[in-house]
């Protein structure tokens, strides 16, 4: 079995997020790191390999992004991937979700994976949809927000987080699965793995190498256009009920909840 | 070799990844235990084991011995990130690495390396360094511990004090300085010897009651007709003085990283608290009196960081680094004391309560102006370099 893990370089969680007013894109000039959700995808791949139910021949980390995105790949191989593929081309800059999904799918076609794993969301854009877009282009079934995965020859049985409880779904391979952070506890990369990361093969490919139609990617090839971008409205301050007489306080809280039909 | 002269302030990919990994480890694994370990004065065996599995107990040593093969800056970054959360865990790792393991890695014979380094680098065993005595520390010419050859063995008598990592359940050995003879009348010949835990006549004493670093292991050691093989001599006979100076020079980079980390940790806590704590209807971070403290600390910390990293880069590039390491140690120790004091001040009354980490930081900081050469000794080293 060959597993491809889609990964993304995102601004570090500790960095205050800021929108560049000129480009209407996220300012990515600060510290960056591997999208924490994608580390769960790599861990899931490692656990399939270590679980032994199926033989995993190769785990390949795949990313699309500028030169610096190589760091996300280094971390991915330090976490256990065997090699990595970096799709990088100025033509890809400004791609929206659909264009990015198309480009990643073209890169994945060259790998012919049996399973594609990725984090359910990125820590920056948080659109939750890239897995489904990739799956659509690859004509593979897709599941999102998967929090448990049992693999056997040719299929997966997954638990998917639903609004109330879980869906248990059987899915045929090859498939694209986006995982939630409840699926596992990612390991820390060992120092040995970190020091060895650069020794693992890294292929860099441009749009032409994987057959991407340039008119379908980049800002021009994107079907969405960001017209304006604003910070979320500030949270309204809550109502504080002073507890002078507990019976009275409870009544007030119950009344407040009933008023909003919350109980 | 690192080309530090390029004045490149970027970390390498490996250094960055090591820093980020230790940062995550410290926040997720160390932080939840730090208060309890400190309160119970309990040695962090589980964290040492976890650090061992990650390769953090032998960062700068050769891979063939199970070390990480990383540079001094990577090691300093790891110490900094640990000290940012907890100094006891940081000193356990730092003393084990730059005091306990380094002498064997640098001066040991192949046989000594083979016996000790795989155990030490993996963190299965801890290494210690025994220099300080009741009447000798940096003034090592005053060493009273004696070692003499007797029937093909070294017979050791004497005492050491304030020794880190020597008395835990996983302590493997201590490298000690001892007077092994006289070069000329009145001038002692000093040699270093490796003494394994469990050797008859070698006893680590009861742990000290300390102001801080409560979860780390610090004890006096006694040697009473302790016999070790002739092959326990570290390097050449009489090379002990030069060797321990070299060990202390390197160790200062680790201790500087501890001061830097502690100061950064104190600022992290103070900043978070100042944003959340309200007084007179607004967060105290909006008051200029608090902002000035935070801004000054952030600036001092960045300056101290550059000095510490420079010392590490100089060492890695093979250039003389003693002066810069002494400056970094002096700067960071004082800064740690100041930063933790300001952090307590910003916390107000809560800073005096043990539930808040700054309270522990305040107690842990003071030793940083004392251990591995007091501020006054660093000033002496720096003044000598100035030509005084």
JSON list of C-alpha atoms in Angstrom, two decimals, chain A residues 12 14 16 31-33 70-71 74-76 78 185 187-192 194-199, chain B residues 11 13-14 16-21 23-25 28-29 53-56 58-59 63 68-71:
[
{"chain": "A", "resi": 12, "resn": "UNK", "atom": "CA", "xyz": [2.66, 29.32, 13.67]},
{"chain": "A", "resi": 14, "resn": "UNK", "atom": "CA", "xyz": [1.62, 31.72, 18.36]},
{"chain": "A", "resi": 16, "resn": "UNK", "atom": "CA", "xyz": [-1.03, 36.91, 15.65]},
{"chain": "A", "resi": 31, "resn": "UNK", "atom": "CA", "xyz": [7.13, 32.08, 11.87]},
{"chain": "A", "resi": 32, "resn": "UNK", "atom": "CA", "xyz": [5.60, 29.15, 10.03]},
{"chain": "A", "resi": 33, "resn": "UNK", "atom": "CA", "xyz": [5.14, 25.51, 10.82]},
{"chain": "A", "resi": 70, "resn": "UNK", "atom": "CA", "xyz": [10.12, 22.57, 2.24]},
{"chain": "A", "resi": 71, "resn": "UNK", "atom": "CA", "xyz": [10.26, 22.96, 6.01]},
{"chain": "A", "resi": 74, "resn": "UNK", "atom": "CA", "xyz": [11.20, 18.16, 6.47]},
{"chain": "A", "resi": 75, "resn": "UNK", "atom": "CA", "xyz": [8.99, 17.92, 9.51]},
{"chain": "A", "resi": 76, "resn": "UNK", "atom": "CA", "xyz": [6.76, 15.42, 7.72]},
{"chain": "A", "resi": 78, "resn": "UNK", "atom": "CA", "xyz": [10.99, 13.61, 10.52]},
{"chain": "A", "resi": 185, "resn": "UNK", "atom": "CA", "xyz": [-1.87, 11.74, 19.45]},
{"chain": "A", "resi": 187, "resn": "UNK", "atom": "CA", "xyz": [4.40, 11.55, 18.16]},
{"chain": "A", "resi": 188, "resn": "UNK", "atom": "CA", "xyz": [7.23, 14.02, 18.57]},
{"chain": "A", "resi": 189, "resn": "UNK", "atom": "CA", "xyz": [9.91, 13.73, 15.93]},
{"chain": "A", "resi": 190, "resn": "UNK", "atom": "CA", "xyz": [13.04, 12.27, 17.53]},
{"chain": "A", "resi": 191, "resn": "UNK", "atom": "CA", "xyz": [16.31, 14.14, 17.27]},
{"chain": "A", "resi": 192, "resn": "UNK", "atom": "CA", "xyz": [17.66, 11.32, 15.12]},
{"chain": "A", "resi": 194, "resn": "UNK", "atom": "CA", "xyz": [15.16, 15.46, 12.61]},
{"chain": "A", "resi": 195, "resn": "UNK", "atom": "CA", "xyz": [18.86, 15.16, 11.82]},
{"chain": "A", "resi": 196, "resn": "UNK", "atom": "CA", "xyz": [18.11, 12.55, 9.15]},
{"chain": "A", "resi": 197, "resn": "UNK", "atom": "CA", "xyz": [15.23, 14.43, 7.52]},
{"chain": "A", "resi": 198, "resn": "UNK", "atom": "CA", "xyz": [17.32, 16.05, 4.80]},
{"chain": "A", "resi": 199, "resn": "UNK", "atom": "CA", "xyz": [18.74, 12.68, 3.79]},
{"chain": "B", "resi": 11, "resn": "UNK", "atom": "CA", "xyz": [18.22, 29.07, 12.25]},
{"chain": "B", "resi": 13, "resn": "UNK", "atom": "CA", "xyz": [15.86, 23.79, 9.32]},
{"chain": "B", "resi": 14, "resn": "UNK", "atom": "CA", "xyz": [17.16, 21.24, 11.82]},
{"chain": "B", "resi": 16, "resn": "UNK", "atom": "CA", "xyz": [14.25, 25.22, 14.01]},
{"chain": "B", "resi": 17, "resn": "UNK", "atom": "CA", "xyz": [12.67, 21.78, 14.13]},
{"chain": "B", "resi": 18, "resn": "UNK", "atom": "CA", "xyz": [14.58, 20.84, 17.28]},
{"chain": "B", "resi": 19, "resn": "UNK", "atom": "CA", "xyz": [13.49, 24.10, 18.93]},
{"chain": "B", "resi": 20, "resn": "UNK", "atom": "CA", "xyz": [9.85, 23.61, 17.92]},
{"chain": "B", "resi": 21, "resn": "UNK", "atom": "CA", "xyz": [9.84, 19.98, 19.00]},
{"chain": "B", "resi": 23, "resn": "UNK", "atom": "CA", "xyz": [8.90, 23.70, 22.73]},
{"chain": "B", "resi": 24, "resn": "UNK", "atom": "CA", "xyz": [5.93, 21.39, 22.10]},
{"chain": "B", "resi": 25, "resn": "UNK", "atom": "CA", "xyz": [7.35, 18.77, 24.44]},
{"chain": "B", "resi": 28, "resn": "UNK", "atom": "CA", "xyz": [2.57, 19.50, 26.53]},
{"chain": "B", "resi": 29, "resn": "UNK", "atom": "CA", "xyz": [4.55, 17.14, 28.75]},
{"chain": "B", "resi": 53, "resn": "UNK", "atom": "CA", "xyz": [13.47, 8.41, 23.78]},
{"chain": "B", "resi": 54, "resn": "UNK", "atom": "CA", "xyz": [13.39, 11.64, 21.79]},
{"chain": "B", "resi": 55, "resn": "UNK", "atom": "CA", "xyz": [17.19, 11.85, 21.74]},
{"chain": "B", "resi": 56, "resn": "UNK", "atom": "CA", "xyz": [17.32, 14.96, 23.93]},
{"chain": "B", "resi": 58, "resn": "UNK", "atom": "CA", "xyz": [22.67, 13.41, 24.11]},
{"chain": "B", "resi": 59, "resn": "UNK", "atom": "CA", "xyz": [22.08, 16.21, 21.61]},
{"chain": "B", "resi": 63, "resn": "UNK", "atom": "CA", "xyz": [25.75, 9.49, 16.51]},
{"chain": "B", "resi": 68, "resn": "UNK", "atom": "CA", "xyz": [22.18, 13.31, 18.18]},
{"chain": "B", "resi": 69, "resn": "UNK", "atom": "CA", "xyz": [25.12, 14.63, 16.19]},
{"chain": "B", "resi": 70, "resn": "UNK", "atom": "CA", "xyz": [23.66, 18.12, 16.46]},
{"chain": "B", "resi": 71, "resn": "UNK", "atom": "CA", "xyz": [25.52, 21.36, 17.12]}
]
